[in-house]
Amino acid sequence: MSVCITNKGAFGLSIGFPYLSQVLISGITFGIVHGAWLLLRGEIKIALPAILSTTILGCLLAMLYIYTGRSILAPIIAHVLINMVIEPWFCYLPLQGNGK
């Protein structure tokens, strides 16, 4: 969902901008969307690194989107694969008491 919103949405709004601008707009939007829940909870120390890392990921997914001829399928598949590797650890570590 976030890939569709940031790539299709940001790229749709930034048509006519240089590729770098399109990638940055999409990446920053991706980062903010993924860190918003931390900001809303007031967890700034956690939110800033999360937003930075997901902004970088968003830029990479945006570049993949451009590279594949603006096919949304490639970034969606990449996002799912990344989630399959990373997200189990996000669930596992707090259960072990290592989350804080």
GROMACS .gro file of N, CA, C and O in nm:
model
  400
    1MET      N    1   0.082  -0.119   0.000
    1MET     CA    2   0.000   0.000   0.000
    1MET      C    3   0.087   0.126   0.000
    1MET      O    4   0.063   0.217  -0.076
    2SER      N    5   0.189   0.127   0.088
    2SER     CA    6   0.272   0.248   0.096
    2SER      C    7   0.350   0.271  -0.033
    2SER      O    8   0.372   0.385  -0.072
    3VAL      N    9   0.390   0.163  -0.099
    3VAL     CA   10   0.462   0.178  -0.226
    3VAL      C   11   0.370   0.240  -0.330
    3VAL      O   12   0.410   0.328  -0.405
    4CYS      N   13   0.246   0.194  -0.334
    4CYS     CA   14   0.150   0.250  -0.430
    4CYS      C   15   0.126   0.398  -0.403
    4CYS      O   16   0.126   0.479  -0.495
    5ILE      N   17   0.108   0.432  -0.278
    5ILE     CA   18   0.080   0.572  -0.242
    5ILE      C   19   0.199   0.661  -0.276
    5ILE      O   20   0.185   0.764  -0.339
    6THR      N   21   0.319   0.618  -0.235
    6THR     CA   22   0.434   0.706  -0.253
    6THR      C   23   0.484   0.709  -0.397
    6THR      O   24   0.516   0.814  -0.447
    7ASN      N   25   0.490   0.594  -0.463
    7ASN     CA   26   0.540   0.595  -0.600
    7ASN      C   27   0.436   0.649  -0.697
    7ASN      O   28   0.463   0.743  -0.771
    8LYS      N   29   0.318   0.593  -0.699
    8LYS     CA   30   0.216   0.640  -0.792
    8LYS      C   31   0.173   0.782  -0.757
    8LYS      O   32   0.157   0.866  -0.844
    9GLY      N   33   0.155   0.810  -0.628
    9GLY     CA   34   0.110   0.942  -0.585
    9GLY      C   35   0.215   1.049  -0.604
    9GLY      O   36   0.193   1.150  -0.669
   10ALA      N   37   0.333   1.026  -0.548
   10ALA     CA   38   0.439   1.127  -0.557
   10ALA      C   39   0.485   1.146  -0.700
   10ALA      O   40   0.509   1.259  -0.743
   11PHE      N   41   0.497   1.038  -0.774
   11PHE     CA   42   0.540   1.052  -0.913
   11PHE      C   43   0.432   1.118  -0.996
   11PHE      O   44   0.462   1.193  -1.088
   12GLY      N   45   0.306   1.091  -0.965
   12GLY     CA   46   0.198   1.157  -1.037
   12GLY      C   47   0.198   1.307  -1.014
   12GLY      O   48   0.173   1.385  -1.106
   13LEU      N   49   0.229   1.348  -0.892
   13LEU     CA   50   0.233   1.491  -0.859
   13LEU      C   51   0.359   1.559  -0.909
   13LEU      O   52   0.360   1.680  -0.927
   14SER      N   53   0.465   1.482  -0.931
   14SER     CA   54   0.593   1.543  -0.967
   14SER      C   55   0.629   1.521  -1.113
   14SER      O   56   0.746   1.534  -1.149
   15ILE      N   57   0.532   1.489  -1.196
   15ILE     CA   58   0.559   1.472  -1.339
   15ILE      C   59   0.618   1.603  -1.392
   15ILE      O   60   0.569   1.712  -1.363
   16GLY      N   61   0.721   1.593  -1.470
   16GLY     CA   62   0.787   1.711  -1.524
   16GLY      C   63   0.909   1.751  -1.443
   16GLY      O   64   0.991   1.828  -1.490
   17PHE      N   65   0.920   1.700  -1.321
   17PHE     CA   66   1.038   1.727  -1.239
   17PHE      C   67   1.150   1.633  -1.283
   17PHE      O   68   1.125   1.526  -1.337
   18PRO      N   69   1.275   1.669  -1.256
   18PRO     CA   70   1.386   1.577  -1.286
   18PRO      C   71   1.371   1.449  -1.204
   18PRO      O   72   1.308   1.448  -1.098
   19TYR      N   73   1.434   1.340  -1.253
   19TYR     CA   74   1.425   1.211  -1.185
   19TYR      C   75   1.469   1.221  -1.039
   19TYR      O   76   1.407   1.162  -0.951
   20LEU      N   77   1.576   1.294  -1.011
   20LEU     CA   78   1.625   1.305  -0.874
   20LEU      C   79   1.518   1.365  -0.783
   20LEU      O   80   1.496   1.316  -0.672
   21SER      N   81   1.451   1.467  -0.829
   21SER     CA   82   1.343   1.528  -0.750
   21SER      C   83   1.230   1.429  -0.726
   21SER      O   84   1.175   1.421  -0.617
   22GLN      N   85   1.196   1.354  -0.830
   22GLN     CA   86   1.089   1.256  -0.816
   22GLN      C   87   1.126   1.149  -0.714
   22GLN      O   88   1.044   1.111  -0.629
   23VAL      N   89   1.251   1.102  -0.719
   23VAL     CA   90   1.298   1.000  -0.625
   23VAL      C   91   1.298   1.055  -0.483
   23VAL      O   92   1.253   0.988  -0.389
   24LEU      N   93   1.346   1.178  -0.464
   24LEU     CA   94   1.351   1.238  -0.330
   24LEU      C   95   1.211   1.263  -0.274
   24LEU      O   96   1.185   1.235  -0.156
   25ILE      N   97   1.120   1.313  -0.356
   25ILE     CA   98   0.982   1.336  -0.310
   25ILE      C   99   0.919   1.204  -0.267
   25ILE      O  100   0.857   1.195  -0.161
   26SER      N  101   0.935   1.102  -0.350
   26SER     CA  102   0.878   0.972  -0.318
   26SER      C  103   0.943   0.913  -0.192
   26SER      O  104   0.874   0.862  -0.105
   27GLY      N  105   1.076   0.920  -0.183
   27GLY     CA  106   1.146   0.864  -0.068
   27GLY      C  107   1.111   0.933   0.063
   27GLY      O  108   1.088   0.867   0.164
   28ILE      N  109   1.106   1.065   0.060
   28ILE     CA  110   1.071   1.140   0.182
   28ILE      C  111   0.928   1.110   0.224
   28ILE      O  112   0.900   1.090   0.343
   29THR      N  113   0.838   1.103   0.127
   29THR     CA  114   0.699   1.069   0.159
   29THR      C  115   0.691   0.930   0.220
   29THR      O  116   0.622   0.908   0.320
   30PHE      N  117   0.763   0.835   0.162
   30PHE     CA  118   0.768   0.698   0.213
   30PHE      C  119   0.819   0.696   0.357
   30PHE      O  120   0.763   0.628   0.443
   31GLY      N  121   0.925   0.771   0.383
   31GLY     CA  122   0.982   0.776   0.518
   31GLY      C  123   0.886   0.835   0.620
   31GLY      O  124   0.870   0.782   0.729
   32ILE      N  125   0.821   0.944   0.583
   32ILE     CA  126   0.726   1.009   0.676
   32ILE      C  127   0.607   0.918   0.703
   32ILE      O  128   0.563   0.905   0.817
   33VAL      N  129   0.555   0.855   0.598
   33VAL     CA  130   0.441   0.764   0.615
   33VAL      C  131   0.477   0.651   0.710
   33VAL      O  132   0.397   0.613   0.796
   34HIS      N  133   0.598   0.597   0.697
   34HIS     CA  134   0.637   0.485   0.782
   34HIS      C  135   0.677   0.527   0.923
   34HIS      O  136   0.677   0.444   1.014
   35GLY      N  137   0.712   0.652   0.943
   35GLY     CA  138   0.750   0.698   1.077
   35GLY      C  139   0.644   0.778   1.148
   35GLY      O  140   0.660   0.814   1.264
   36ALA      N  141   0.532   0.803   1.081
   36ALA     CA  142   0.428   0.889   1.138
   36ALA      C  143   0.373   0.834   1.269
   36ALA      O  144   0.350   0.911   1.364
   37TRP      N  145   0.354   0.705   1.278
   37TRP     CA  146   0.297   0.648   1.400
   37TRP      C  147   0.390   0.669   1.519
   37TRP      O  148   0.345   0.687   1.632
   38LEU      N  149   0.521   0.669   1.497
   38LEU     CA  150   0.615   0.697   1.606
   38LEU      C  151   0.610   0.845   1.645
   38LEU      O  152   0.616   0.878   1.764
   39LEU      N  153   0.600   0.931   1.546
   39LEU     CA  154   0.589   1.075   1.575
   39LEU      C  155   0.462   1.105   1.653
   39LEU      O  156   0.463   1.184   1.748
   40LEU      N  157   0.353   1.040   1.615
   40LEU     CA  158   0.226   1.063   1.685
   40LEU      C  159   0.231   1.015   1.829
   40LEU      O  160   0.161   1.069   1.915
   41ARG      N  161   0.313   0.916   1.856
   41ARG     CA  162   0.329   0.868   1.994
   41ARG      C  163   0.431   0.949   2.071
   41ARG      O  164   0.454   0.927   2.189
   42GLY      N  165   0.498   1.045   2.004
   42GLY     CA  166   0.595   1.130   2.070
   42GLY      C  167   0.732   1.068   2.088
   42GLY      O  168   0.814   1.117   2.166
   43GLU      N  169   0.760   0.961   2.017
   43GLU     CA  170   0.888   0.890   2.030
   43GLU      C  171   0.987   0.942   1.926
   43GLU      O  172   1.024   0.873   1.831
   44ILE      N  173   1.031   1.065   1.946
   44ILE     CA  174   1.117   1.133   1.850
   44ILE      C  175   1.251   1.062   1.831
   44ILE      O  176   1.299   1.048   1.719
   45LYS      N  177   1.313   1.013   1.941
   45LYS     CA  178   1.443   0.946   1.931
   45LYS      C  179   1.437   0.820   1.845
   45LYS      O  180   1.535   0.783   1.782
   46ILE      N  181   1.324   0.755   1.843
   46ILE     CA  182   1.306   0.636   1.761
   46ILE      C  183   1.257   0.675   1.622
   46ILE      O  184   1.295   0.614   1.522
   47ALA      N  185   1.173   0.779   1.616
   47ALA     CA  186   1.112   0.819   1.489
   47ALA      C  187   1.214   0.869   1.387
   47ALA      O  188   1.206   0.833   1.270
   48LEU      N  189   1.309   0.949   1.430
   48LEU     CA  190   1.404   1.008   1.335
   48LEU      C  191   1.489   0.903   1.263
   48LEU      O  192   1.499   0.906   1.140
   49PRO      N  193   1.549   0.805   1.334
   49PRO     CA  194   1.622   0.700   1.260
   49PRO      C  195   1.530   0.616   1.172
   49PRO      O  196   1.569   0.575   1.062
   50ALA      N  197   1.408   0.590   1.219
   50ALA     CA  198   1.313   0.512   1.139
   50ALA      C  199   1.277   0.587   1.012
   50ALA      O  200   1.272   0.529   0.903
   51ILE      N  201   1.253   0.717   1.024
   51ILE     CA  202   1.219   0.798   0.907
   51ILE      C  203   1.338   0.805   0.811
   51ILE      O  204   1.321   0.791   0.690
   52LEU      N  205   1.458   0.822   0.865
   52LEU     CA  206   1.576   0.829   0.780
   52LEU      C  207   1.598   0.697   0.704
   52LEU      O  208   1.618   0.697   0.582
   53SER      N  209   1.591   0.586   0.774
   53SER     CA  210   1.615   0.457   0.708
   53SER      C  211   1.506   0.424   0.608
   53SER      O  212   1.535   0.374   0.499
   54THR      N  213   1.380   0.454   0.640
   54THR     CA  214   1.273   0.425   0.544
   54THR      C  215   1.272   0.526   0.429
   54THR      O  216   1.225   0.493   0.321
   55THR      N  217   1.325   0.645   0.451
   55THR     CA  218   1.340   0.740   0.340
   55THR      C  219   1.442   0.686   0.240
   55THR      O  220   1.420   0.690   0.118
   56ILE      N  221   1.552   0.632   0.291
   56ILE     CA  222   1.653   0.572   0.202
   56ILE      C  223   1.591   0.454   0.126
   56ILE      O  224   1.608   0.443   0.004
   57LEU      N  225   1.520   0.369   0.198
   57LEU     CA  226   1.453   0.256   0.132
   57LEU      C  227   1.353   0.306   0.028
   57LEU      O  228   1.345   0.253  -0.083
   58GLY      N  229   1.278   0.410   0.063
   58GLY     CA  230   1.181   0.466  -0.031
   58GLY      C  231   1.247   0.520  -0.157
   58GLY      O  232   1.194   0.504  -0.267
   59CYS      N  233   1.363   0.581  -0.141
   59CYS     CA  234   1.437   0.630  -0.259
   59CYS      C  235   1.482   0.513  -0.346
   59CYS      O  236   1.474   0.520  -0.470
   60LEU      N  237   1.529   0.407  -0.283
   60LEU     CA  238   1.571   0.289  -0.359
   60LEU      C  239   1.453   0.226  -0.433
   60LEU      O  240   1.464   0.187  -0.550
   61LEU      N  241   1.339   0.217  -0.366
   61LEU     CA  242   1.220   0.162  -0.431
   61LEU      C  243   1.172   0.253  -0.544
   61LEU      O  244   1.126   0.205  -0.648
   62ALA      N  245   1.187   0.383  -0.527
   62ALA     CA  246   1.150   0.477  -0.632
   62ALA      C  247   1.241   0.462  -0.754
   62ALA      O  248   1.195   0.467  -0.868
   63MET      N  249   1.370   0.441  -0.728
   63MET     CA  250   1.463   0.419  -0.839
   63MET      C  251   1.429   0.289  -0.913
   63MET      O  252   1.435   0.283  -1.036
   64LEU      N  253   1.390   0.186  -0.837
   64LEU     CA  254   1.347   0.060  -0.899
   64LEU      C  255   1.223   0.083  -0.985
   64LEU      O  256   1.212   0.030  -1.095
   65TYR      N  257   1.132   0.164  -0.934
   65TYR     CA  258   1.010   0.199  -1.008
   65TYR      C  259   1.044   0.265  -1.141
   65TYR      O  260   0.990   0.228  -1.246
   66ILE      N  261   1.137   0.358  -1.141
   66ILE     CA  262   1.177   0.426  -1.264
   66ILE      C  263   1.251   0.328  -1.356
   66ILE      O  264   1.224   0.321  -1.476
   67TYR      N  265   1.343   0.250  -1.298
   67TYR     CA  266   1.425   0.158  -1.376
   67TYR      C  267   1.339   0.055  -1.450
   67TYR      O  268   1.374   0.013  -1.561
   68THR      N  269   1.229   0.014  -1.389
   68THR     CA  270   1.143  -0.089  -1.450
   68THR      C  271   1.036  -0.029  -1.540
   68THR      O  272   0.936  -0.093  -1.569
   69GLY      N  273   1.056   0.093  -1.584
   69GLY     CA  274   0.959   0.155  -1.675
   69GLY      C  275   0.832   0.198  -1.605
   69GLY      O  276   0.724   0.195  -1.663
   70ARG      N  277   0.845   0.235  -1.479
   70ARG     CA  278   0.734   0.281  -1.395
   70ARG      C  279   0.630   0.172  -1.372
   70ARG      O  280   0.510   0.197  -1.366
   71SER      N  281   0.681   0.051  -1.355
   71SER     CA  282   0.596  -0.062  -1.317
   71SER      C  283   0.592  -0.068  -1.165
   71SER      O  284   0.696  -0.078  -1.100
   72ILE      N  285   0.475  -0.062  -1.108
   72ILE     CA  286   0.461  -0.062  -0.962
   72ILE      C  287   0.484  -0.202  -0.903
   72ILE      O  288   0.512  -0.216  -0.784
   73LEU      N  289   0.478  -0.305  -0.987
   73LEU     CA  290   0.491  -0.442  -0.939
   73LEU      C  291   0.629  -0.469  -0.879
   73LEU      O  292   0.639  -0.532  -0.773
   74ALA      N  293   0.735  -0.423  -0.942
   74ALA     CA  294   0.871  -0.450  -0.892
   74ALA      C  295   0.894  -0.392  -0.752
   74ALA      O  296   0.943  -0.464  -0.663
   75PRO      N  297   0.860  -0.264  -0.724
   75PRO     CA  298   0.879  -0.214  -0.588
   75PRO      C  299   0.789  -0.284  -0.485
   75PRO      O  300   0.829  -0.301  -0.371
   76ILE      N  301   0.670  -0.326  -0.527
   76ILE     CA  302   0.582  -0.397  -0.433
   76ILE      C  303   0.645  -0.531  -0.395
   76ILE      O  304   0.650  -0.566  -0.276
   77ILE      N  305   0.695  -0.604  -0.493
   77ILE     CA  306   0.759  -0.732  -0.465
   77ILE      C  307   0.883  -0.712  -0.378
   77ILE      O  308   0.905  -0.786  -0.282
   78ALA      N  309   0.963  -0.610  -0.409
   78ALA     CA  310   1.081  -0.581  -0.328
   78ALA      C  311   1.043  -0.548  -0.185
   78ALA      O  312   1.106  -0.595  -0.089
   79HIS      N  313   0.938  -0.469  -0.167
   79HIS     CA  314   0.891  -0.431  -0.033
   79HIS      C  315   0.846  -0.555   0.044
   79HIS      O  316   0.880  -0.573   0.163
   80VAL      N  317   0.772  -0.644  -0.020
   80VAL     CA  318   0.725  -0.766   0.045
   80VAL      C  319   0.844  -0.853   0.087
   80VAL      O  320   0.848  -0.904   0.200
   81LEU      N  321   0.942  -0.868  -0.002
   81LEU     CA  322   1.059  -0.948   0.031
   81LEU      C  323   1.138  -0.888   0.147
   81LEU      O  324   1.185  -0.960   0.236
   82ILE      N  325   1.152  -0.757   0.147
   82ILE     CA  326   1.221  -0.689   0.257
   82ILE      C  327   1.146  -0.710   0.388
   82ILE      O  328   1.206  -0.741   0.492
   83ASN      N  329   1.014  -0.697   0.384
   83ASN     CA  330   0.933  -0.719   0.505
   83ASN      C  331   0.946  -0.863   0.556
   83ASN      O  332   0.947  -0.886   0.676
   84MET      N  333   0.956  -0.958   0.465
   84MET     CA  334   0.968  -1.098   0.506
   84MET      C  335   1.100  -1.124   0.579
   84MET      O  336   1.106  -1.210   0.667
   85VAL      N  337   1.203  -1.048   0.547
   85VAL     CA  338   1.333  -1.066   0.611
   85VAL      C  339   1.342  -0.985   0.740
   85VAL      O  340   1.389  -1.034   0.843
   86ILE      N  341   1.297  -0.860   0.738
   86ILE     CA  342   1.317  -0.769   0.851
   86ILE      C  343   1.207  -0.781   0.957
   86ILE      O  344   1.237  -0.785   1.076
   87GLU      N  345   1.083  -0.785   0.917
   87GLU     CA  346   0.975  -0.776   1.014
   87GLU      C  347   0.966  -0.889   1.115
   87GLU      O  348   0.924  -0.864   1.228
   88PRO      N  349   1.005  -1.011   1.083
   88PRO     CA  350   1.003  -1.112   1.190
   88PRO      C  351   1.090  -1.072   1.309
   88PRO      O  352   1.057  -1.100   1.424
   89TRP      N  353   1.201  -1.001   1.283
   89TRP     CA  354   1.288  -0.956   1.392
   89TRP      C  355   1.222  -0.846   1.473
   89TRP      O  356   1.241  -0.838   1.594
   90PHE      N  357   1.142  -0.761   1.408
   90PHE     CA  358   1.071  -0.658   1.482
   90PHE      C  359   0.971  -0.718   1.580
   90PHE      O  360   0.943  -0.663   1.684
   91CYS      N  361   0.918  -0.833   1.546
   91CYS     CA  362   0.823  -0.902   1.634
   91CYS      C  363   0.896  -0.988   1.737
   91CYS      O  364   0.853  -0.998   1.852
   92TYR      N  365   1.005  -1.050   1.699
   92TYR     CA  366   1.077  -1.143   1.785
   92TYR      C  367   1.153  -1.075   1.899
   92TYR      O  368   1.145  -1.118   2.014
   93LEU      N  369   1.225  -0.968   1.869
   93LEU     CA  370   1.309  -0.904   1.971
   93LEU      C  371   1.232  -0.852   2.092
   93LEU      O  372   1.274  -0.876   2.206
   94PRO      N  373   1.119  -0.782   2.074
   94PRO     CA  374   1.046  -0.738   2.194
   94PRO      C  375   0.997  -0.853   2.280
   94PRO      O  376   0.993  -0.844   2.402
   95LEU      N  377   0.966  -0.966   2.218
   95LEU     CA  378   0.922  -1.083   2.295
   95LEU      C  379   1.034  -1.140   2.379
   95LEU      O  380   1.009  -1.203   2.483
   96GLN      N  381   1.158  -1.117   2.338
   96GLN     CA  382   1.274  -1.168   2.411
   96GLN      C  383   1.321  -1.070   2.519
   96GLN      O  384   1.416  -1.096   2.589
   97GLY      N  385   1.257  -0.953   2.527
   97GLY     CA  386   1.298  -0.852   2.625
   97GLY      C  387   1.412  -0.766   2.578
   97GLY      O  388   1.468  -0.689   2.656
   98ASN      N  389   1.449  -0.775   2.451
   98ASN     CA  390   1.560  -0.697   2.397
   98ASN      C  391   1.511  -0.573   2.324
   98ASN      O  392   1.591  -0.505   2.261
   99GLY      N  393   1.384  -0.543   2.328
   99GLY     CA  394   1.327  -0.435   2.250
   99GLY      C  395   1.358  -0.297   2.301
   99GLY      O  396   1.342  -0.199   2.231
  100LYS      N  397   1.402  -0.282   2.426
  100LYS     CA  398   1.429  -0.148   2.480
  100LYS      C  399   1.569  -0.137   2.530
  100LYS      O  400   1.631  -0.224   2.574
   0.00000   0.00000   0.00000
